[in-house]
Amino acid sequence: MADKRTTGMSANWRPNTEQNYVSSSVLPKGYCSINHGEVRVRFAPSPTGFLHLGGLRTALYNFIFAKKYGGSFVLRMEDTDQSRLVPGAADSIEDMLEWAGIAPDESPRRGGPTGPYLQSHRLDLYTESALRLVDTGHAYRCFCSTQRLELLKREALRSGQTPRYDNRCRHLRDDQVEEKLSRGLPHVIRFRLEPGVEAFQDLVFGWNRHEVAEVEGDPVVMKADGFPTYHLANVVDDHHMRISHVLRGSEWLISTSKHLLMYRALGWLPPAFGHLPLLTNKDGSKLSKRQGDIFIQSYQRDGTLPEALLDIITNCGSGFNSNHMGRKIDELISEFNHLKITTHSALLDLEKLPEFNRIHLQRQIEDKEPCDRLVRDLQGQIQQAHGERIQDQDVLQTEYITRILQLRKGHISSLKELVAPEYAYLWVRPSISHQQVAALTSEAQHIFTLVLGLMAESGEGLTMERLNVDLKALAKQANATKYREVMKLLRLALSGLQQGPSVAEMVVSLGPVEVSHRLQSVLKLPQTQTD
């Protein structure tokens, strides 16, 4: 791919695959070892917060990759940072994946053959691996105090350098380590970074190699509380869960060389790696969790369809053979091509989301089963929004709501619009004053009588096309009221509004019985008030 770049190496550098650690990540450019039934990918969020757009996009690409190649999509919760856990976040993340239609095959909730799927339930595995690294000389115990580490950090910042651990404890003799352990001193385990990092072939960014030992101190892999850090836990879990391909955000690209060193130290074959470009705002700025609208729960609450959300976060990016609005998950899977994922950030224009939602909402209205679900959803919203103000319970009938949806499809972007004040007339009879009617015409009684006759003649066979013709003919029978004022009068009587859908659509929506009821209610006002 033309936009692939080599990171951390000169432009002319090429790997020597005979000398480098050969793995599924060290392969010809663009190569991806994919055999049906062998692909296993994972989404591994930390439940220190709720699922946001960036996380949903990472999960989606993993889901699509698994389904495209007949594999499994695993959800693993990386809950080792116990101090930052948010109550309910783990359940909410899985809830949102299910709502979005990309439910995992294996997860904390669903179980599976390689569980448990909460890292806090896998501590023995991490301890075993950390001690193995210590025993083989690839890791060591570090007894440096928090105070000393803080001084190192401050000194580095003062001199304009990037803070890094000075690897002091890697030089402790065995007898010194034993003496400190016998005193019960708290300690962590650090991984020994060594020069000579092997290159790896990223599925998106091409050949990469980062000499982490030159720029970083030895990283902590096991904390003093017995919990692992991300670097060790993700390596151990990906190995034991038989993950074949790691698709994650590009912010982890620079850490991959470190992880490959751990795979080599543990004697394990690493998975293939693909780092997805960032999802950013349309101006290229970073999506921030402080933007309240990036959390998936807020979109669900605001009436966004999951199909629209998946559509827009793939439409702005890459990885598909074509790109157009209105794609559903089966189309995304069919059109997916990992070779087409570029390194460019995906610029997300959320101002376009209502249009994506409008398209998917229209498609669902036109499909009976999804439409039935929309009807049930809208029934609940109507009752919640209007409750005791509903005079006629027939407005909650499936047939009536279906008719409204069919008439409004293509015009609304969300079901919530139909319970907003401008559509209240569909569910609640408006209250009309004689002053409002008199301000439009003195012929209200005559016009309403003509429309009542039209309703009686038309019966249930009302169509907008026929009504538009009949209403124009009817308006000509008024003596001093022009067509425009006749439409204003009818719109007022039927909805209490001055603007909105066409009068013909209002009539078809409400039906002849309800239209007649509303017009008769106006006619029952004292004669002097309407003439």
Coordinates of C-alpha atoms in Angstrom, one line a residue:
M1 CA 0.0 0.0 0.0
A2 CA 1.3 3.4 -1.0
D3 CA 0.8 5.0 2.3
K4 CA 2.5 2.4 4.5
R5 CA 5.5 3.8 6.3
T6 CA 8.5 2.3 8.1
T7 CA 8.5 3.6 11.7
G8 CA 11.7 4.0 13.8
M9 CA 14.1 2.9 11.0
S10 CA 15.8 4.5 8.1
A11 CA 14.0 4.5 4.8
N12 CA 16.5 1.9 3.3
W13 CA 16.4 -0.5 6.3
R14 CA 15.1 -4.0 5.6
P15 CA 14.7 -6.8 8.1
N16 CA 16.9 -9.9 8.0
T17 CA 14.2 -12.5 8.7
E18 CA 16.9 -15.1 9.2
Q19 CA 18.4 -13.2 12.1
N20 CA 15.1 -11.8 13.5
Y21 CA 12.6 -13.7 15.6
V22 CA 10.3 -15.2 13.0
S23 CA 6.7 -15.0 13.9
S24 CA 3.3 -14.4 12.3
S25 CA 4.2 -10.7 12.6
V26 CA 7.4 -11.0 10.6
L27 CA 6.1 -11.8 7.1
P28 CA 6.0 -10.3 3.6
K29 CA 4.3 -6.9 3.4
G30 CA 0.5 -7.1 3.5
Y31 CA 0.6 -10.8 4.5
C32 CA -2.1 -12.0 6.9
S33 CA -2.2 -15.6 7.9
I34 CA -5.9 -16.3 7.8
N35 CA -7.4 -19.8 7.7
H36 CA -11.1 -20.2 8.3
G37 CA -11.8 -21.5 11.8
E38 CA -8.4 -20.4 13.2
V39 CA -8.9 -16.6 13.5
R40 CA -9.3 -15.4 17.1
V41 CA -9.4 -11.7 17.8
R42 CA -10.2 -9.8 21.0
F43 CA -11.5 -6.5 22.3
A44 CA -9.9 -5.8 25.6
P45 CA -11.2 -2.6 27.2
S46 CA -10.6 -1.4 30.7
P47 CA -13.7 -0.9 32.8
T48 CA -12.4 2.3 34.2
G49 CA -15.0 4.1 32.1
F50 CA -17.9 3.4 29.7
L51 CA -17.7 2.5 26.1
H52 CA -17.1 5.4 23.8
L53 CA -16.9 5.9 20.0
G54 CA -13.2 5.0 19.7
G55 CA -13.7 1.8 21.7
L56 CA -16.8 0.9 19.7
R57 CA -14.8 1.3 16.4
T58 CA -12.0 -1.0 17.7
A59 CA -14.5 -3.6 18.8
L60 CA -16.3 -3.3 15.4
Y61 CA -13.2 -3.9 13.3
N62 CA -12.4 -6.9 15.5
F63 CA -15.9 -8.3 15.1
I64 CA -15.9 -7.7 11.3
F65 CA -12.4 -9.4 11.0
A66 CA -13.6 -12.4 12.9
K67 CA -16.8 -12.8 11.0
K68 CA -15.1 -12.2 7.6
Y69 CA -12.7 -15.0 8.2
G70 CA -14.9 -17.4 10.2
G71 CA -13.3 -16.8 13.5
S72 CA -14.2 -15.9 17.1
F73 CA -14.5 -12.5 18.7
V74 CA -13.5 -12.4 22.3
L75 CA -14.3 -9.7 24.9
R76 CA -11.8 -9.5 27.7
M77 CA -12.0 -7.0 30.6
E78 CA -8.6 -5.6 31.6
D79 CA -9.6 -4.7 35.2
T80 CA -6.1 -4.9 36.8
D81 CA -6.1 -1.2 37.7
Q82 CA -8.4 -1.8 40.7
S83 CA -8.1 1.8 42.0
R84 CA -9.8 3.2 38.8
L85 CA -12.6 0.8 38.2
V86 CA -16.0 2.3 37.6
P87 CA -18.9 0.4 39.1
G88 CA -21.1 -1.0 36.4
A89 CA -18.7 -0.2 33.6
A90 CA -17.9 -3.8 32.7
D91 CA -21.6 -4.8 32.4
S92 CA -22.3 -1.6 30.5
I93 CA -19.6 -2.2 27.9
E94 CA -21.0 -5.7 27.1
D95 CA -24.5 -4.3 27.1
M96 CA -23.5 -1.7 24.5
L97 CA -21.7 -4.2 22.3
E98 CA -24.9 -6.3 22.3
W99 CA -27.0 -3.2 21.6
A100 CA -24.8 -2.4 18.7
G101 CA -25.3 -5.9 17.2
I102 CA -21.6 -6.9 17.6
A103 CA -22.0 -9.3 20.6
P104 CA -18.8 -11.3 21.5
D105 CA -18.6 -15.0 21.0
E106 CA -16.8 -15.3 24.4
S107 CA -17.0 -12.9 27.3
P108 CA -17.4 -12.5 31.0
R109 CA -21.1 -12.8 30.5
R110 CA -21.2 -15.6 27.9
G111 CA -18.2 -17.6 29.1
G112 CA -16.1 -19.7 26.8
P113 CA -13.3 -22.2 26.5
T114 CA -10.4 -19.8 27.4
G115 CA -11.9 -18.0 30.4
P116 CA -12.2 -16.5 32.8
Y117 CA -12.5 -13.2 30.8
L118 CA -11.8 -10.9 33.7
Q119 CA -8.1 -10.3 34.3
S120 CA -8.7 -10.0 38.0
H121 CA -9.7 -13.7 37.9
R122 CA -6.5 -14.7 36.1
L123 CA -3.9 -13.5 38.6
D124 CA -2.2 -16.9 39.0
L125 CA -1.4 -16.9 35.3
Y126 CA 0.4 -13.6 35.5
T127 CA 2.2 -14.5 38.7
E128 CA 3.4 -17.7 37.1
S129 CA 4.7 -15.9 34.0
A130 CA 6.3 -13.1 36.0
L131 CA 8.2 -15.6 38.2
R132 CA 9.2 -17.5 35.1
L133 CA 10.7 -14.3 33.7
V134 CA 12.6 -13.7 37.0
D135 CA 13.9 -17.3 37.0
T136 CA 15.2 -17.0 33.5
G137 CA 16.9 -13.7 34.1
H138 CA 14.5 -11.7 31.9
A139 CA 13.0 -9.8 34.8
Y140 CA 14.0 -8.8 38.3
R141 CA 12.6 -7.6 41.6
C142 CA 12.7 -3.8 42.1
F143 CA 12.6 -2.4 45.7
C144 CA 12.8 1.3 44.8
S145 CA 10.5 3.4 46.9
T146 CA 7.8 5.6 45.5
Q147 CA 9.7 8.6 46.9
R148 CA 12.9 7.6 44.9
L149 CA 10.9 7.2 41.7
E150 CA 9.3 10.5 42.2
L151 CA 12.7 12.2 42.6
L152 CA 14.0 10.5 39.4
K153 CA 10.9 11.9 37.6
R154 CA 11.3 15.4 38.9
E155 CA 15.0 15.5 38.2
A156 CA 14.4 14.4 34.6
L157 CA 11.7 17.0 34.0
R158 CA 14.0 19.6 35.6
S159 CA 16.7 18.8 33.0
G160 CA 14.2 18.7 30.1
Q161 CA 14.4 14.9 29.7
T162 CA 11.7 12.3 29.5
P163 CA 11.3 10.5 32.8
R164 CA 12.5 7.0 32.9
Y165 CA 13.6 4.4 35.5
D166 CA 17.4 4.2 35.8
N167 CA 17.4 0.4 36.1
R168 CA 19.1 0.5 39.4
C169 CA 17.7 -2.7 40.8
R170 CA 18.6 -4.8 37.8
H171 CA 22.2 -4.8 39.2
L172 CA 21.3 -6.2 42.7
R173 CA 23.1 -9.4 43.6
D174 CA 21.1 -12.5 44.5
D175 CA 22.1 -12.2 48.2
Q176 CA 21.0 -8.5 48.2
V177 CA 17.6 -9.5 46.8
E178 CA 17.2 -12.3 49.3
E179 CA 18.1 -10.0 52.2
K180 CA 15.4 -7.4 51.2
L181 CA 12.8 -10.2 50.7
S182 CA 13.6 -11.6 54.1
R183 CA 12.8 -8.1 55.6
G184 CA 9.5 -8.1 53.8
L185 CA 10.2 -5.0 51.7
P186 CA 7.5 -4.3 49.2
H187 CA 8.7 -4.7 45.6
V188 CA 7.6 -4.8 42.0
I189 CA 8.9 -7.0 39.2
R190 CA 10.4 -5.2 36.2
F191 CA 11.1 -6.7 32.7
R192 CA 14.6 -6.4 31.5
L193 CA 14.6 -4.5 28.2
E194 CA 17.5 -5.6 25.9
P195 CA 18.8 -4.1 22.7
G196 CA 18.3 -5.9 19.4
V197 CA 14.5 -5.7 19.1
E198 CA 13.2 -7.7 16.2
A199 CA 11.2 -6.0 13.4
F200 CA 7.6 -6.9 13.0
Q201 CA 5.3 -6.5 10.1
D202 CA 2.2 -4.6 11.1
L203 CA -0.9 -5.3 9.1
V204 CA -1.5 -1.6 8.7
F205 CA 1.7 0.3 9.3
G206 CA 4.1 -2.1 7.6
W207 CA 7.6 -2.8 9.0
N208 CA 8.2 -1.4 12.5
R209 CA 10.9 -1.6 15.1
H210 CA 11.4 0.5 18.2
E211 CA 14.6 0.2 20.2
V212 CA 12.7 0.6 23.5
A213 CA 15.8 -0.1 25.6
E214 CA 17.4 3.1 24.3
V215 CA 14.5 5.4 25.3
E216 CA 12.8 3.6 28.2
G217 CA 13.7 2.3 31.6
D218 CA 12.8 -1.3 32.4
P219 CA 9.0 -1.4 32.8
V220 CA 7.0 -2.8 35.7
V221 CA 5.2 -6.0 34.8
M222 CA 4.0 -7.0 38.2
K223 CA 2.9 -4.4 40.8
A224 CA 3.4 -4.6 44.5
D225 CA -0.2 -5.5 45.1
G226 CA 0.1 -8.6 43.0
F227 CA -1.7 -7.3 40.0
P228 CA 0.1 -7.2 36.6
T229 CA 0.5 -4.2 34.4
Y230 CA -1.0 -4.0 30.9
H231 CA 2.2 -5.0 29.2
L232 CA 2.5 -8.4 30.9
A233 CA -1.2 -9.1 31.2
N234 CA -2.1 -8.6 27.5
V235 CA 0.8 -10.8 26.4
V236 CA -0.1 -13.6 28.8
D237 CA -3.8 -13.4 28.0
D238 CA -3.3 -13.3 24.2
H239 CA -1.1 -16.3 24.4
H240 CA -3.4 -18.4 26.7
M241 CA -6.6 -17.3 24.8
R242 CA -4.9 -18.3 21.5
I243 CA -5.4 -14.9 20.0
S244 CA -4.3 -15.0 16.3
H245 CA -4.6 -11.3 15.4
V246 CA -4.3 -8.3 17.7
L247 CA -6.2 -5.3 16.2
R248 CA -5.9 -2.3 18.4
G249 CA -5.5 1.4 18.3
S250 CA -2.3 2.9 16.8
E251 CA -1.4 4.4 20.2
W252 CA -0.1 0.9 21.1
L253 CA 2.1 0.6 18.0
I254 CA 5.2 1.9 19.9
S255 CA 4.7 -0.6 22.7
T256 CA 4.6 -3.6 20.4
S257 CA 8.3 -4.1 20.2
K258 CA 8.3 -4.3 24.0
H259 CA 5.6 -6.9 23.9
L260 CA 7.5 -8.9 21.3
L261 CA 10.5 -8.9 23.6
M262 CA 8.2 -10.5 26.3
Y263 CA 6.9 -13.1 23.8
R264 CA 10.5 -14.0 23.0
A265 CA 11.5 -14.2 26.7
L266 CA 8.6 -16.5 27.4
G267 CA 9.3 -18.6 24.4
W268 CA 5.9 -18.0 22.8
L269 CA 4.9 -17.3 19.2
P270 CA 3.3 -13.9 19.0
P271 CA 0.1 -13.1 17.1
A272 CA -0.1 -10.9 14.1
F273 CA -0.5 -7.2 14.9
G274 CA -2.6 -4.6 13.1
H275 CA -2.8 -1.1 14.6
L276 CA -5.9 0.9 13.6
P277 CA -5.5 4.6 12.8
L278 CA -7.0 7.1 15.3
L279 CA -10.7 8.1 15.2
T280 CA -10.7 11.9 15.5
N281 CA -13.0 14.9 15.2
K282 CA -13.5 16.2 11.7
D283 CA -10.9 18.9 12.3
G284 CA -8.3 16.2 13.3
S285 CA -8.5 17.0 17.0
K286 CA -8.6 14.1 19.4
L287 CA -11.9 12.7 20.6
S288 CA -12.1 13.4 24.3
K289 CA -14.1 11.6 26.9
R290 CA -14.9 15.1 28.2
Q291 CA -17.1 15.4 25.2
G292 CA -20.2 13.9 26.7
D293 CA -21.6 12.8 23.4
I294 CA -18.9 10.3 22.6
F295 CA -20.2 7.7 25.0
I296 CA -22.3 5.0 23.4
Q297 CA -25.0 5.1 26.1
S298 CA -25.7 8.7 25.2
Y299 CA -26.4 7.8 21.6
Q300 CA -28.7 4.9 22.6
R301 CA -30.5 7.3 25.0
D302 CA -30.9 9.9 22.2
G303 CA -32.5 7.5 19.8
T304 CA -29.6 6.8 17.5
L305 CA -29.9 3.5 15.8
P306 CA -26.9 1.2 16.3
E307 CA -26.7 0.5 12.5
A308 CA -26.3 4.2 11.9
L309 CA -23.5 4.5 14.5
L310 CA -21.6 1.5 13.0
D311 CA -22.1 3.0 9.5
I312 CA -20.7 6.4 10.3
I313 CA -17.6 5.2 12.2
T314 CA -16.7 3.0 9.2
N315 CA -17.8 5.4 6.5
C316 CA -15.2 8.0 7.7
G317 CA -12.4 5.5 7.8
S318 CA -10.9 2.8 5.6
G319 CA -10.7 -1.0 5.2
F320 CA -13.5 -1.6 2.7
N321 CA -13.7 -2.3 -1.0
S322 CA -16.3 0.5 -1.4
N323 CA -17.6 3.4 0.7
H324 CA -21.2 4.6 0.8
M325 CA -23.8 5.5 3.3
G326 CA -26.5 3.1 4.5
R327 CA -24.4 -0.1 5.0
K328 CA -25.6 -2.6 7.5
I329 CA -23.3 -5.0 9.4
D330 CA -23.6 -7.8 6.8
E331 CA -22.5 -5.4 4.1
L332 CA -19.6 -4.2 6.2
I333 CA -18.4 -7.8 6.7
S334 CA -18.8 -8.6 3.0
E335 CA -16.9 -5.5 1.8
F336 CA -14.2 -5.6 4.5
N337 CA -10.6 -5.8 3.2
H338 CA -7.9 -5.4 5.8
L339 CA -5.4 -4.5 3.0
K340 CA -7.3 -1.3 2.4
I341 CA -6.9 0.0 6.0
T342 CA -4.8 3.1 5.7
T343 CA -2.6 4.8 8.2
H344 CA -4.5 8.1 8.0
S345 CA -6.7 9.1 10.9
A346 CA -10.4 8.7 10.4
L347 CA -12.1 12.1 10.5
L348 CA -15.5 11.7 12.1
D349 CA -18.1 14.4 11.3
L350 CA -20.9 13.8 13.9
E351 CA -23.0 16.5 12.3
K352 CA -23.8 13.9 9.6
L353 CA -25.1 11.4 12.1
P354 CA -28.8 12.5 11.8
E355 CA -28.6 11.8 8.0
F356 CA -27.1 8.4 8.6
N357 CA -29.8 7.7 11.2
R358 CA -32.5 8.9 8.8
I359 CA -31.4 6.5 6.1
H360 CA -31.3 3.5 8.5
L361 CA -34.6 4.5 10.1
Q362 CA -36.3 4.6 6.7
R363 CA -35.0 1.2 5.8
Q364 CA -36.2 -0.3 9.1
I365 CA -39.7 1.2 8.6
E366 CA -39.8 -0.5 5.2
D367 CA -39.0 -3.9 6.7
K368 CA -41.8 -5.5 8.7
E369 CA -39.9 -7.1 11.5
P370 CA -37.7 -4.1 12.3
C371 CA -40.8 -1.9 11.9
D372 CA -42.7 -3.9 14.5
R373 CA -39.8 -3.3 16.9
L374 CA -39.9 0.4 16.1
V375 CA -43.7 0.4 16.8
R376 CA -43.2 -1.1 20.2
D377 CA -40.4 1.3 21.0
L378 CA -42.5 4.3 20.0
Q379 CA -45.5 3.0 22.0
G380 CA -43.4 3.3 25.1
Q381 CA -42.1 6.7 24.2
I382 CA -45.6 8.0 23.5
Q383 CA -46.9 6.8 26.9
Q384 CA -43.8 8.3 28.7
A385 CA -44.0 11.6 26.9
H386 CA -47.8 12.2 26.9
G387 CA -49.2 9.8 29.4
E388 CA -52.5 11.0 30.9
R389 CA -53.0 13.7 28.2
I390 CA -53.9 11.0 25.6
Q391 CA -57.7 11.2 25.2
D392 CA -58.0 8.3 22.7
Q393 CA -56.1 5.1 23.4
D394 CA -56.4 4.1 19.8
V395 CA -53.3 6.2 19.1
L396 CA -51.3 3.4 20.8
Q397 CA -52.6 0.8 18.4
T398 CA -50.0 -0.9 16.2
E399 CA -51.9 -0.1 13.0
Y400 CA -52.1 3.6 13.7
I401 CA -48.4 3.9 14.7
T402 CA -47.3 1.9 11.7
R403 CA -49.3 4.3 9.4
I404 CA -47.6 7.3 11.1
L405 CA -44.1 5.8 10.5
Q406 CA -44.8 5.0 6.9
L407 CA -46.0 8.6 6.3
R408 CA -43.0 10.2 8.1
K409 CA -40.2 7.9 6.8
G410 CA -37.6 9.8 5.1
H411 CA -38.6 13.0 7.0
I412 CA -37.5 12.1 10.5
S413 CA -34.0 11.1 11.7
S414 CA -35.1 9.6 15.0
L415 CA -38.2 8.1 16.7
K416 CA -37.8 10.7 19.4
E417 CA -38.8 13.4 17.0
L418 CA -42.3 11.9 16.9
V419 CA -42.9 12.6 20.6
A420 CA -41.6 16.2 20.4
P421 CA -44.1 19.0 20.7
E422 CA -44.4 19.5 17.0
Y423 CA -45.8 16.0 16.6
A424 CA -48.0 16.0 19.8
Y425 CA -51.1 16.4 17.6
L426 CA -50.7 12.8 16.5
W427 CA -51.2 11.5 20.0
V428 CA -53.0 14.3 21.9
R429 CA -56.0 16.4 20.6
P430 CA -55.1 20.0 20.4
S431 CA -56.8 22.8 22.3
I432 CA -58.1 25.5 19.9
S433 CA -59.4 28.9 20.9
H434 CA -62.1 30.8 19.0
Q435 CA -59.7 33.7 18.7
Q436 CA -57.2 31.6 16.8
V437 CA -59.9 30.5 14.3
A438 CA -61.5 33.9 13.9
A439 CA -58.1 35.4 13.1
L440 CA -57.8 33.3 10.0
T441 CA -61.3 33.5 8.5
S442 CA -65.0 34.2 9.1
E443 CA -65.9 31.2 7.0
A444 CA -64.6 28.5 9.4
Q445 CA -68.0 26.8 9.9
H446 CA -68.6 26.6 6.1
I447 CA -65.2 25.2 5.4
F448 CA -65.3 22.7 8.2
T449 CA -68.7 21.5 7.0
L450 CA -67.3 20.9 3.5
V451 CA -64.4 18.9 4.9
L452 CA -66.7 16.8 7.1
G453 CA -68.6 16.0 4.0
L454 CA -65.4 15.0 2.2
M455 CA -64.5 12.7 5.1
A456 CA -67.8 11.0 5.0
E457 CA -67.5 10.4 1.3
S458 CA -63.9 9.2 1.4
G459 CA -64.1 6.8 4.2
E460 CA -61.0 4.8 5.0
G461 CA -59.7 5.0 1.5
L462 CA -57.9 8.3 2.0
T463 CA -54.7 8.9 0.0
M464 CA -52.6 12.0 0.0
E465 CA -52.6 12.3 -3.8
R466 CA -56.4 12.3 -3.9
L467 CA -56.7 14.6 -0.9
N468 CA -54.5 17.2 -2.5
V469 CA -56.8 17.4 -5.4
D470 CA -60.0 17.4 -3.3
L471 CA -58.8 20.0 -0.9
K472 CA -57.9 22.4 -3.8
A473 CA -61.4 21.9 -5.2
L474 CA -62.9 22.4 -1.8
A475 CA -61.1 25.7 -1.2
K476 CA -62.6 27.1 -4.3
Q477 CA -66.1 26.8 -2.6
A478 CA -65.1 29.3 0.0
N479 CA -66.4 32.8 -0.7
A480 CA -63.6 35.0 0.7
T481 CA -60.9 32.6 2.0
K482 CA -58.0 31.8 -0.3
Y483 CA -56.5 28.3 -0.5
R484 CA -53.5 29.2 1.6
E485 CA -55.7 30.4 4.5
V486 CA -58.0 27.3 4.1
M487 CA -54.9 25.1 4.7
K488 CA -53.8 27.2 7.7
L489 CA -57.3 26.9 9.2
L490 CA -57.3 23.1 8.7
R491 CA -53.8 22.7 10.0
L492 CA -54.7 24.8 13.1
A493 CA -57.9 22.7 13.8
L494 CA -56.2 19.4 13.3
S495 CA -52.8 20.1 15.1
G496 CA -53.0 23.4 16.8
L497 CA -49.9 24.4 14.8
Q498 CA -49.1 26.9 12.2
Q499 CA -46.4 24.8 10.5
G500 CA -45.8 21.1 10.0
P501 CA -46.6 18.3 7.5
S502 CA -49.0 19.0 4.7
V503 CA -52.7 19.1 5.6
A504 CA -53.2 16.1 3.3
E505 CA -50.7 14.1 5.3
M506 CA -52.2 15.2 8.6
V507 CA -55.6 14.0 7.4
V508 CA -54.3 10.6 6.2
S509 CA -52.3 10.2 9.5
L510 CA -55.2 10.9 11.8
G511 CA -57.8 9.1 9.7
P512 CA -61.3 10.3 8.8
V513 CA -62.9 9.5 12.1
E514 CA -60.4 11.5 14.2
V515 CA -60.4 14.4 11.7
S516 CA -64.2 14.6 11.9
H517 CA -64.0 14.5 15.7
R518 CA -61.6 17.4 15.8
L519 CA -63.5 19.5 13.3
Q520 CA -66.8 18.9 15.1
S521 CA -65.1 20.0 18.4
V522 CA -64.3 23.4 16.8
L523 CA -67.8 23.6 15.3
K524 CA -69.3 23.2 18.8
L525 CA -67.7 26.5 19.9
P526 CA -70.4 29.2 20.2
Q527 CA -71.5 30.5 16.8
T528 CA -70.3 34.0 17.5
Q529 CA -66.8 32.8 18.2
T530 CA -66.3 31.1 14.9
D531 CA -68.1 33.4 12.5

